[in-house]
PDB file of C-alpha atoms in Angstrom:
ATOM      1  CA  UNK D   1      26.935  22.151 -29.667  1.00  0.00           C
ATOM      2  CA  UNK D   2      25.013  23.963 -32.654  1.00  0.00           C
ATOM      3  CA  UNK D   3      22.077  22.385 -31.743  1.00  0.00           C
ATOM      4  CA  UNK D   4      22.015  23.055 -28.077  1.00  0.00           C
ATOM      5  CA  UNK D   5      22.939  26.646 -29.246  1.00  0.00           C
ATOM      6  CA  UNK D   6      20.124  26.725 -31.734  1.00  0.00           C
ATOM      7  CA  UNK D   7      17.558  25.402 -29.164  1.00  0.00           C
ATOM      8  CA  UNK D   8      18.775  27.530 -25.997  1.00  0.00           C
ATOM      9  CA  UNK D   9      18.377  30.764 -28.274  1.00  0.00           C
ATOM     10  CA  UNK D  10      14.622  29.538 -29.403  1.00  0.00           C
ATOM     11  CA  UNK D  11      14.017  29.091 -25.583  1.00  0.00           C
ATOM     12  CA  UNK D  12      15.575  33.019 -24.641  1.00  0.00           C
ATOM     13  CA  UNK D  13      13.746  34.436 -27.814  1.00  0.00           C
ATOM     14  CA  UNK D  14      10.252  33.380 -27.361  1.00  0.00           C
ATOM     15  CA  UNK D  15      10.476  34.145 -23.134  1.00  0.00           C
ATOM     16  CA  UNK D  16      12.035  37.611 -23.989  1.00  0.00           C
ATOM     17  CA  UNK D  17       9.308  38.281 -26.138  1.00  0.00           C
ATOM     18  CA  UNK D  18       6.500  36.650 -24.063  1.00  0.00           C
ATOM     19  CA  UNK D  19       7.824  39.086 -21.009  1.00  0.00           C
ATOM     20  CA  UNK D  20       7.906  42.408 -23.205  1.00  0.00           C
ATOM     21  CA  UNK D  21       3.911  41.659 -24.431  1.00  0.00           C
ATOM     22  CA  UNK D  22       2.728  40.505 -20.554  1.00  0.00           C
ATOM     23  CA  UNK D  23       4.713  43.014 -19.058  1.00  0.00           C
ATOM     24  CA  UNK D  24       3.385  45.659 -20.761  1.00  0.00           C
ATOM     25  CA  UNK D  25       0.120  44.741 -20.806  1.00  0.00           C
ATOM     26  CA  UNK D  26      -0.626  43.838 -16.366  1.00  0.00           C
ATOM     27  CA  UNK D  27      -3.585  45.960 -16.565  1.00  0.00           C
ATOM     28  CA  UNK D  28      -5.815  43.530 -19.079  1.00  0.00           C
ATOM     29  CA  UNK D  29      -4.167  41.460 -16.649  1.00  0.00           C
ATOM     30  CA  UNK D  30      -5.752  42.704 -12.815  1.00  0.00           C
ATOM     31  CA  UNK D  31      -9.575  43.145 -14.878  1.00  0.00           C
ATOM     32  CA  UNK D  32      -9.513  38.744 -15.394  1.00  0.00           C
ATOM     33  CA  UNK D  33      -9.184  39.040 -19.052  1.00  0.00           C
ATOM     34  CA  UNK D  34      -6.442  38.130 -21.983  1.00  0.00           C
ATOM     35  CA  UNK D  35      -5.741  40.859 -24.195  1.00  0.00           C
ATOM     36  CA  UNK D  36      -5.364  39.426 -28.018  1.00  0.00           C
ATOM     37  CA  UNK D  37      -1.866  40.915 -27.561  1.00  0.00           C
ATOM     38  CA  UNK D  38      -0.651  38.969 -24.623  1.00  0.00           C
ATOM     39  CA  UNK D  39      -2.915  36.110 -26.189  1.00  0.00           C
ATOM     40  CA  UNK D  40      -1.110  35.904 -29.516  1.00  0.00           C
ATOM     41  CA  UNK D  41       2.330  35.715 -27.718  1.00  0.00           C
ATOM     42  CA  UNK D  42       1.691  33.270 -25.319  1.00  0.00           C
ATOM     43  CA  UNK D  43       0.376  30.751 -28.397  1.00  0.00           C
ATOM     44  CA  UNK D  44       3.303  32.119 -30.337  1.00  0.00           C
ATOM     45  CA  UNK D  45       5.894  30.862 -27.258  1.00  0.00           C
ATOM     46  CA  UNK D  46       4.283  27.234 -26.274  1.00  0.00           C
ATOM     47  CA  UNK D  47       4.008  26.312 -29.832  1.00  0.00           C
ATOM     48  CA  UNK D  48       7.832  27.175 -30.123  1.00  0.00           C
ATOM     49  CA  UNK D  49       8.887  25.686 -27.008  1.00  0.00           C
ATOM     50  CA  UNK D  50       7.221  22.846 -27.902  1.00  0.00           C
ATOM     51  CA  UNK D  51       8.251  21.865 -31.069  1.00  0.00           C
ATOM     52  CA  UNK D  52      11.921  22.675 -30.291  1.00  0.00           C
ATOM     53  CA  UNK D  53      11.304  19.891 -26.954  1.00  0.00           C
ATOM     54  CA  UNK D  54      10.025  17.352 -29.518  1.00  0.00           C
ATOM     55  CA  UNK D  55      12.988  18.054 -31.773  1.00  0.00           C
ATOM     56  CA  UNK D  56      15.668  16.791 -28.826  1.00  0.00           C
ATOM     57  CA  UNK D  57      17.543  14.635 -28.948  1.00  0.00           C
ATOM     58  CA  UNK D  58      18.222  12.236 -26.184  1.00  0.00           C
ATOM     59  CA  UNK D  59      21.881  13.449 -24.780  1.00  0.00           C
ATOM     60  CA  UNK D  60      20.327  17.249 -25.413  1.00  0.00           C
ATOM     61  CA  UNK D  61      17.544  15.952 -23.202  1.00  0.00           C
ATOM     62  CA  UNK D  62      20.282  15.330 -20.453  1.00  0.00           C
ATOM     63  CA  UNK D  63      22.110  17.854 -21.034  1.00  0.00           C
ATOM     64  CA  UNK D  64      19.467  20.513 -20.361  1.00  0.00           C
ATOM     65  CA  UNK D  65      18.464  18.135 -17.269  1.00  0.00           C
ATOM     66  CA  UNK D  66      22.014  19.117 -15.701  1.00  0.00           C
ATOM     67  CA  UNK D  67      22.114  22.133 -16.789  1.00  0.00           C
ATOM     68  CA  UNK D  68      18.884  23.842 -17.404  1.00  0.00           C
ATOM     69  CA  UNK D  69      17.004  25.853 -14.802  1.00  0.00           C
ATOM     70  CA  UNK D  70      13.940  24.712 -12.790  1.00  0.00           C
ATOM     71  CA  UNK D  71      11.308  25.069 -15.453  1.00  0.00           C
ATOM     72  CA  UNK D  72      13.729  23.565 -18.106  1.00  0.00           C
ATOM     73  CA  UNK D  73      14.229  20.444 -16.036  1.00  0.00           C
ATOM     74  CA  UNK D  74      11.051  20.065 -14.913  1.00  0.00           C
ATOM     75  CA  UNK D  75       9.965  19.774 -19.102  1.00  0.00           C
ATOM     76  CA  UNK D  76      12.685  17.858 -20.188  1.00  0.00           C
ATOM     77  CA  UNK D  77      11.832  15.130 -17.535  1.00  0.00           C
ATOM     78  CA  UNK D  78       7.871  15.131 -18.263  1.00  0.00           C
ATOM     79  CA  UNK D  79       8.715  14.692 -21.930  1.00  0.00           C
ATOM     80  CA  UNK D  80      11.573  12.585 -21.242  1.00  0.00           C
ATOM     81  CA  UNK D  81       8.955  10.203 -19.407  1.00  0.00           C
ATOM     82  CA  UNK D  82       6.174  10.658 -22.467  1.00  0.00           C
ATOM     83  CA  UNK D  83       7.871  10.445 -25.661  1.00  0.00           C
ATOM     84  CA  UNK D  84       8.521   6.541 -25.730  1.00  0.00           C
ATOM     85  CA  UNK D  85       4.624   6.077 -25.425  1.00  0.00           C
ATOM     86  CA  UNK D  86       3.875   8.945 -28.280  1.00  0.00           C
ATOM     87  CA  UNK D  87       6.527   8.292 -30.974  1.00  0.00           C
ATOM     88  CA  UNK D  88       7.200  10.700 -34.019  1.00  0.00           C
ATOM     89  CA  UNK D  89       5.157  13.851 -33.879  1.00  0.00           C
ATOM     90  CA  UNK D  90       3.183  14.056 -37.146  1.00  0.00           C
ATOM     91  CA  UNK D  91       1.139  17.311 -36.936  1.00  0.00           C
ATOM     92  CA  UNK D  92      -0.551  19.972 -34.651  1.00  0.00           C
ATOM     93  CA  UNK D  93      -4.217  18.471 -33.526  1.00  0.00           C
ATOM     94  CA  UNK D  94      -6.155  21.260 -32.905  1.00  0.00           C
ATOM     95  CA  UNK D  95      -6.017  24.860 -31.735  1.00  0.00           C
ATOM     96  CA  UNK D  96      -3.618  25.919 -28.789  1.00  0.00           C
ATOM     97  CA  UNK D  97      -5.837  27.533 -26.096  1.00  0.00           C
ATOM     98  CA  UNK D  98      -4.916  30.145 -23.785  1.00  0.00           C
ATOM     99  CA  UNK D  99      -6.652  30.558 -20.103  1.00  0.00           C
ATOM    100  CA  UNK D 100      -6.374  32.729 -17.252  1.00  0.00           C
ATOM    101  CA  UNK D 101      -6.749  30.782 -13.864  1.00  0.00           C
ATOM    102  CA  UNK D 102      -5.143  31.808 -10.084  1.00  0.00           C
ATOM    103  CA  UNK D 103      -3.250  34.823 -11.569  1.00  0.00           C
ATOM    104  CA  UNK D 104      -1.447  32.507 -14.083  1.00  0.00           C
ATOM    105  CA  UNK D 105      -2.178  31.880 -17.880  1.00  0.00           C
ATOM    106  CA  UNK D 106      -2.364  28.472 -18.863  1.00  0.00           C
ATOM    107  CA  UNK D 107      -1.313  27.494 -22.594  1.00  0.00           C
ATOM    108  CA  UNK D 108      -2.346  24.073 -24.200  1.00  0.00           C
ATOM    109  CA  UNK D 109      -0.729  23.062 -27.063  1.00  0.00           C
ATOM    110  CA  UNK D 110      -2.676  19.588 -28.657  1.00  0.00           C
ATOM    111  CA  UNK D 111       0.118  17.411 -30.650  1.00  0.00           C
ATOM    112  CA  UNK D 112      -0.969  14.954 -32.693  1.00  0.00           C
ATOM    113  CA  UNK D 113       1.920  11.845 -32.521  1.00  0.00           C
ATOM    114  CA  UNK D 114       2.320   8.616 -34.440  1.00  0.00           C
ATOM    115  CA  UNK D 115       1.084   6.072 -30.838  1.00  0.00           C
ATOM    116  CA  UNK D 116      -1.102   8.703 -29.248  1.00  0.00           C
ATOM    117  CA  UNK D 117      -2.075  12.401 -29.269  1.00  0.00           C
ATOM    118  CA  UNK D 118      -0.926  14.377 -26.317  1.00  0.00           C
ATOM    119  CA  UNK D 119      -1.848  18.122 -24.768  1.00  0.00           C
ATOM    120  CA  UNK D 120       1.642  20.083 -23.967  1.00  0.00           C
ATOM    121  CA  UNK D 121       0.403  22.184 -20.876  1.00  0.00           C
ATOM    122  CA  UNK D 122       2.614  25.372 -20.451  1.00  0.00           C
ATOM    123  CA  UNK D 123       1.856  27.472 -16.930  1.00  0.00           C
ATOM    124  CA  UNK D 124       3.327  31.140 -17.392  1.00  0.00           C
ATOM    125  CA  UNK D 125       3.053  34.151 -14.833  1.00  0.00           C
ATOM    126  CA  UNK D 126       1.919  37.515 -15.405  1.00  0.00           C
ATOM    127  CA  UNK D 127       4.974  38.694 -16.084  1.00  0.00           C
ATOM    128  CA  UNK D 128       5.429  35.796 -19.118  1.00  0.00           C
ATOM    129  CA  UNK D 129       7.992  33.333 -16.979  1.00  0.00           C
ATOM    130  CA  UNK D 130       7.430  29.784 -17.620  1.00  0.00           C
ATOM    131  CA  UNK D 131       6.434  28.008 -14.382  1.00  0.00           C
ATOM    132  CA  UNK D 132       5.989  24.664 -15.605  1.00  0.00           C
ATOM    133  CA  UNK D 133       5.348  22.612 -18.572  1.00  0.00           C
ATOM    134  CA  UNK D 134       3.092  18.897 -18.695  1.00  0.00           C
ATOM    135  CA  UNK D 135       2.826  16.519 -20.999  1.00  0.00           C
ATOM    136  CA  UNK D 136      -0.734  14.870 -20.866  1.00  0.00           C
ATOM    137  CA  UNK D 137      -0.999  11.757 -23.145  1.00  0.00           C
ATOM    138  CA  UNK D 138      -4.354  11.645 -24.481  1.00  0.00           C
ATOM    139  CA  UNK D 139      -4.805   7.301 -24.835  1.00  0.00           C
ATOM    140  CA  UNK D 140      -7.606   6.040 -27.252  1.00  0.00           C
ATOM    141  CA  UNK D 141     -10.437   4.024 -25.994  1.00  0.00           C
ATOM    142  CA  UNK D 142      -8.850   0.754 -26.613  1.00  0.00           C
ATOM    143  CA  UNK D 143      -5.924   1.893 -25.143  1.00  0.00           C
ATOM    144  CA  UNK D 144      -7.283   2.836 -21.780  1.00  0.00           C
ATOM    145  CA  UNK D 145      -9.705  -0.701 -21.582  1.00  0.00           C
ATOM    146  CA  UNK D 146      -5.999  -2.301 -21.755  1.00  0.00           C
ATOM    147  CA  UNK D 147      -4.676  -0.029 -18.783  1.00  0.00           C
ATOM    148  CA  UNK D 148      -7.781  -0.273 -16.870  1.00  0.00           C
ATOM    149  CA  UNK D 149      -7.816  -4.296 -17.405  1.00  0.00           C
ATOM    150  CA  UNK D 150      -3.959  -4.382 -16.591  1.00  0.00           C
ATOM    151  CA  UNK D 151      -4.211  -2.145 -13.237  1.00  0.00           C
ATOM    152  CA  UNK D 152      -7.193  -4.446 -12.037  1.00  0.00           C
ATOM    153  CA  UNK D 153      -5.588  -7.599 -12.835  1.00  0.00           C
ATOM    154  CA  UNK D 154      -3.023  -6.400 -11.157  1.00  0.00           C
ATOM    155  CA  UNK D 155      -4.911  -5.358  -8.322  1.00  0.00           C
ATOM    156  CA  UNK D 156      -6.622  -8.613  -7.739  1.00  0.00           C
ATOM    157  CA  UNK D 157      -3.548 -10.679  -8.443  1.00  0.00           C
ATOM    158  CA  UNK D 158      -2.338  -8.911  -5.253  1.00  0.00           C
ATOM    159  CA  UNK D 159      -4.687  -9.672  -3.068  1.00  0.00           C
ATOM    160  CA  UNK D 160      -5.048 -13.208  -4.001  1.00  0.00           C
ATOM    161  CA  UNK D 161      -0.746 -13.503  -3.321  1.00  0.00           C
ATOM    162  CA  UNK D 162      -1.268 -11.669   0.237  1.00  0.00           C
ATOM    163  CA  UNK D 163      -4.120 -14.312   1.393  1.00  0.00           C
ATOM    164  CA  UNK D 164      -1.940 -17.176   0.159  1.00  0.00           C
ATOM    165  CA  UNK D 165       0.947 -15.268   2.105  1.00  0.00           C
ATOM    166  CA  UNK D 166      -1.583 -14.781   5.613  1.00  0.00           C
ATOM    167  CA  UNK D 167      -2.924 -18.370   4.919  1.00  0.00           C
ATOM    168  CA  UNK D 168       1.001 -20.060   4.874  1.00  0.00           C
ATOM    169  CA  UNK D 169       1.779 -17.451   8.178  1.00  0.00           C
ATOM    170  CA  UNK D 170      -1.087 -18.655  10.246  1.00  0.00           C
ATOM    171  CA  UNK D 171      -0.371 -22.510   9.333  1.00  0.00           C
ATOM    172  CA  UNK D 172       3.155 -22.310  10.710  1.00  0.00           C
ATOM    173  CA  UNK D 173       1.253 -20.353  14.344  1.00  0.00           C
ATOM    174  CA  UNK D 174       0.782 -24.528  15.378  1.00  0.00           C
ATOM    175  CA  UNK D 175       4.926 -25.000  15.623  1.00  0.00           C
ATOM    176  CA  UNK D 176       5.271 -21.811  18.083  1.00  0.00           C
ATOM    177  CA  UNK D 177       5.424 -23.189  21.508  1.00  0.00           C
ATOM    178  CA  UNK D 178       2.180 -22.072  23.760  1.00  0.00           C
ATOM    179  CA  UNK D 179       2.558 -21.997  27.276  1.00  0.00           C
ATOM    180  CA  UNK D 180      -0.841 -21.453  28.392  1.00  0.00           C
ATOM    181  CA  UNK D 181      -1.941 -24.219  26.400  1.00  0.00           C
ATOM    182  CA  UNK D 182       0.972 -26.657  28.014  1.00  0.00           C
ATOM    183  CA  UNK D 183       0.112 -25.601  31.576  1.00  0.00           C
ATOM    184  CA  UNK D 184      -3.923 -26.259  30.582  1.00  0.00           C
ATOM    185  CA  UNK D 185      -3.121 -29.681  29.560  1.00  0.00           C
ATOM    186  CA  UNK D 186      -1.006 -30.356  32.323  1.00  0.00           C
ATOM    187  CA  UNK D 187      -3.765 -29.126  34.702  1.00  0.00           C
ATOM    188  CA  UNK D 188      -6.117 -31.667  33.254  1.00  0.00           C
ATOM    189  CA  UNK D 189      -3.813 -34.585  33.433  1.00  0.00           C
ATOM    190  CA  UNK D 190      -3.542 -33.946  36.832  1.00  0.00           C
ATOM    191  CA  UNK D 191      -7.084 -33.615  37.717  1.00  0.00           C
ATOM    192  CA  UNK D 192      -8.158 -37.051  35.488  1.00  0.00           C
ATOM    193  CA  UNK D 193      -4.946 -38.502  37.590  1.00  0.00           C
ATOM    194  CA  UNK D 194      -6.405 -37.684  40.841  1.00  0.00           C
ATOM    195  CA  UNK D 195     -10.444 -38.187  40.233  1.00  0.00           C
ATOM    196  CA  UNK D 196      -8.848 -41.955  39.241  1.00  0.00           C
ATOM    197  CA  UNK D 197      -7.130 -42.524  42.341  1.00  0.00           C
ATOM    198  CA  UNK D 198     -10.300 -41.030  44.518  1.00  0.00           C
ATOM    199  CA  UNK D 199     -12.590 -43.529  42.197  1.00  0.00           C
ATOM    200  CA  UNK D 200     -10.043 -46.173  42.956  1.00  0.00           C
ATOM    201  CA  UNK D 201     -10.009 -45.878  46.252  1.00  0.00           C
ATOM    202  CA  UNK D 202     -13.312 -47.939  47.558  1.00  0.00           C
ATOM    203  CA  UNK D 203     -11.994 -50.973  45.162  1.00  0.00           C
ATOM    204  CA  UNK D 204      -8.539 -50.763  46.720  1.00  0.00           C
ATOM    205  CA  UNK D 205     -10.953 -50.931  50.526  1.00  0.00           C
ATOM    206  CA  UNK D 206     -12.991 -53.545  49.601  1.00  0.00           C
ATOM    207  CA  UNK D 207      -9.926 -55.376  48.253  1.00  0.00           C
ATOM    208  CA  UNK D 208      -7.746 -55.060  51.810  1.00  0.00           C
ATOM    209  CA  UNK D 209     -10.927 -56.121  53.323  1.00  0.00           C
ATOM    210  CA  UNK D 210     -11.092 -59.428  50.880  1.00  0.00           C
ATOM    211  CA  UNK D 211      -7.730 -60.135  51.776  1.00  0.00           C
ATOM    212  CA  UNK D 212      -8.378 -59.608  55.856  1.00  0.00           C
ATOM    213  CA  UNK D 213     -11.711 -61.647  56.120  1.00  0.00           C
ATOM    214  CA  UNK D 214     -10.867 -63.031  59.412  1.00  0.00           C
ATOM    215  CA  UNK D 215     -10.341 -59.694  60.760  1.00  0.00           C
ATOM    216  CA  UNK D 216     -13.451 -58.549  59.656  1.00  0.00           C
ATOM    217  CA  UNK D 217     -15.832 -60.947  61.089  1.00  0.00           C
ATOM    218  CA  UNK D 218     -13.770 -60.689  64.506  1.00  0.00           C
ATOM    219  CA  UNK D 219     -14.580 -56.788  64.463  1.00  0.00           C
ATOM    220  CA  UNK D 220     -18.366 -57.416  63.324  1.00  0.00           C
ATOM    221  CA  UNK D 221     -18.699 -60.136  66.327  1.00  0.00           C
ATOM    222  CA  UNK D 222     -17.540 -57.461  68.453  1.00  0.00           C
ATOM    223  CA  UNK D 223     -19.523 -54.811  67.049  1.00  0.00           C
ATOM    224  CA  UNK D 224     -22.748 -57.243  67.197  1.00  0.00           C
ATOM    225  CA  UNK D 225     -21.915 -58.394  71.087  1.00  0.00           C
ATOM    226  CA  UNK D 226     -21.944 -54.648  71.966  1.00  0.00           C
ATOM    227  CA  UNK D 227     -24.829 -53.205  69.903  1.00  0.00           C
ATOM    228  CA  UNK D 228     -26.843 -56.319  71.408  1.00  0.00           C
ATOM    229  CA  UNK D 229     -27.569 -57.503  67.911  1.00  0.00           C
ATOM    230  CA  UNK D 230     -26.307 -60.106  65.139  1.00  0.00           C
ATOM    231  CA  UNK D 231     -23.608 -59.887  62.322  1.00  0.00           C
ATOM    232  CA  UNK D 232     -26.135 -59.673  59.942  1.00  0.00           C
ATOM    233  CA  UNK D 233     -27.709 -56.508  60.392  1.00  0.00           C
ATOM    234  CA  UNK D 234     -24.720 -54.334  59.206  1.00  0.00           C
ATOM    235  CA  UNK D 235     -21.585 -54.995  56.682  1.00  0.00           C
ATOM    236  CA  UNK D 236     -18.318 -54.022  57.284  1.00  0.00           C
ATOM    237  CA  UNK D 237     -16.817 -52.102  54.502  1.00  0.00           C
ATOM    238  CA  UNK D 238     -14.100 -50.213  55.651  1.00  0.00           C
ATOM    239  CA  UNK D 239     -11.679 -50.397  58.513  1.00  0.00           C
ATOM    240  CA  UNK D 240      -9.153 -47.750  59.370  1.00  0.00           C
ATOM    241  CA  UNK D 241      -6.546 -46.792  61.988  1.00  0.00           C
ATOM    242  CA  UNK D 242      -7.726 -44.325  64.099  1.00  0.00           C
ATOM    243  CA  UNK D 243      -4.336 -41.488  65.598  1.00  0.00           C
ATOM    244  CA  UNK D 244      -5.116 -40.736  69.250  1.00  0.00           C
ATOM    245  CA  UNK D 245      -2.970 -38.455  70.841  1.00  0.00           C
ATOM    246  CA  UNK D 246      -0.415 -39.479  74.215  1.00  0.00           C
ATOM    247  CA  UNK D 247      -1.207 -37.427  76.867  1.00  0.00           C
TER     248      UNK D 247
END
């Protein structure tokens, strides 16, 4: 309870004071420059803030999550989400910088930590109220080869499991039932059925006229006697019943 006492009162002193310098000062403001004034305070307040955030501990971290207003919970969860990756803090690395962008200062604080170095990014209005804070993890060369080389092996490891997933899908399209298909063969079958009948049909003739050769050369002798000529000038191939209707 000390601490979170401790810490809460760092937080209210440095925004008290940040709002008493800006506030005074809106005019340097409106003319799109930073007095040294509001300047000095606004290093003076991220530097604080963030060294008391990298001094948490992890149930203060939740507590203020709960707790805390929208600014505080918005920087205990980006630091909440960086500090595994950065470790220990070992010293400042470099100079904070203060700039004036969209009617809002913007204060980066560059930490130097024991995995990685890391820019604290503060957003404060005019008036000096914290709007939001970042952390931005600043990875080494090797380090972002190895994120780079992960995220496209990853990538193409993808892919190659959705073909593999499309190629098993369309192999199993042959055990769905096609309709169209069924009626198409059936279509066929029946059209090879009845060209094979049609072909067999002279065979089965000249068979049933085999079979009725005594009929046949009666009907030719007849045919012969009336045409005036012999048997031998025509052949009988076919002989079929002829319907006439009663009157």
């Amino acid at each position: 309870m000390k601490m979170i006492k401790k810490i809460t009162s760092v937080f209210m002193t440095f925004l008290v004071m940040a709002a008493l310098v800006i506030g005074s000062t809106s005019m340097v403001f409106a003319a799109d420059k930073i007095d040294e004034s509001v300047k000095t305070s606004l290093v003076t307040t991220a530097e604080g803030l963030t060294d008391a955030i990298v001094a948490l501990k992890d149930a203060d971290i939740e507590n203020y999550m709960k707790t805390g207003d929208d600014f505080t919970t918005s920087a205990m969860q980006s630091w909440q989400t960086s500090k595994d990756e950065l470790g220990a803090k070992k010293e400042s690395n470099g100079k904070t910088t203060v700039t004036l962008k969209d009617d809002q200062y913007i204060v980066t604080v560059p930490v130097k930590f024991e995995k990685a170095n890391a820019n604290f990014v503060y957003v404060f209005e005019s008036t000096g109220t914290p709007v939001s804070m970042s952390v931005d993890v600043q990875y080494g060369l090797g380090k972002t080869l190895q994120r780079a080389g992960l995220n496209t092996l990853m990538g193409v490891g993808t892919v190659f499991v959705m073909l593999i997933l499309l190629s098993l899908l369309i192999s199993l399209f042959r055990f769905i039932p096609n309709p169209e298909a069924k009626k198409a063969a059936e279509a066929k079958a029946a059209k090879e059925a009845q060209a094979a009948v049609i072909a067999a049909a002279p065979v089965q003739a000249e068979e049933n006229l085999a079979d009725d050769g005594e009929l046949v050369a009666v009907i030719a002798a007849a045919i012969a006697a009336a045409e005036g000529t012999t048997t031998d000038g025509f052949v009988v191939r076919s002989i079929r019943k002829v319907k006439r209707n009663r009157r």
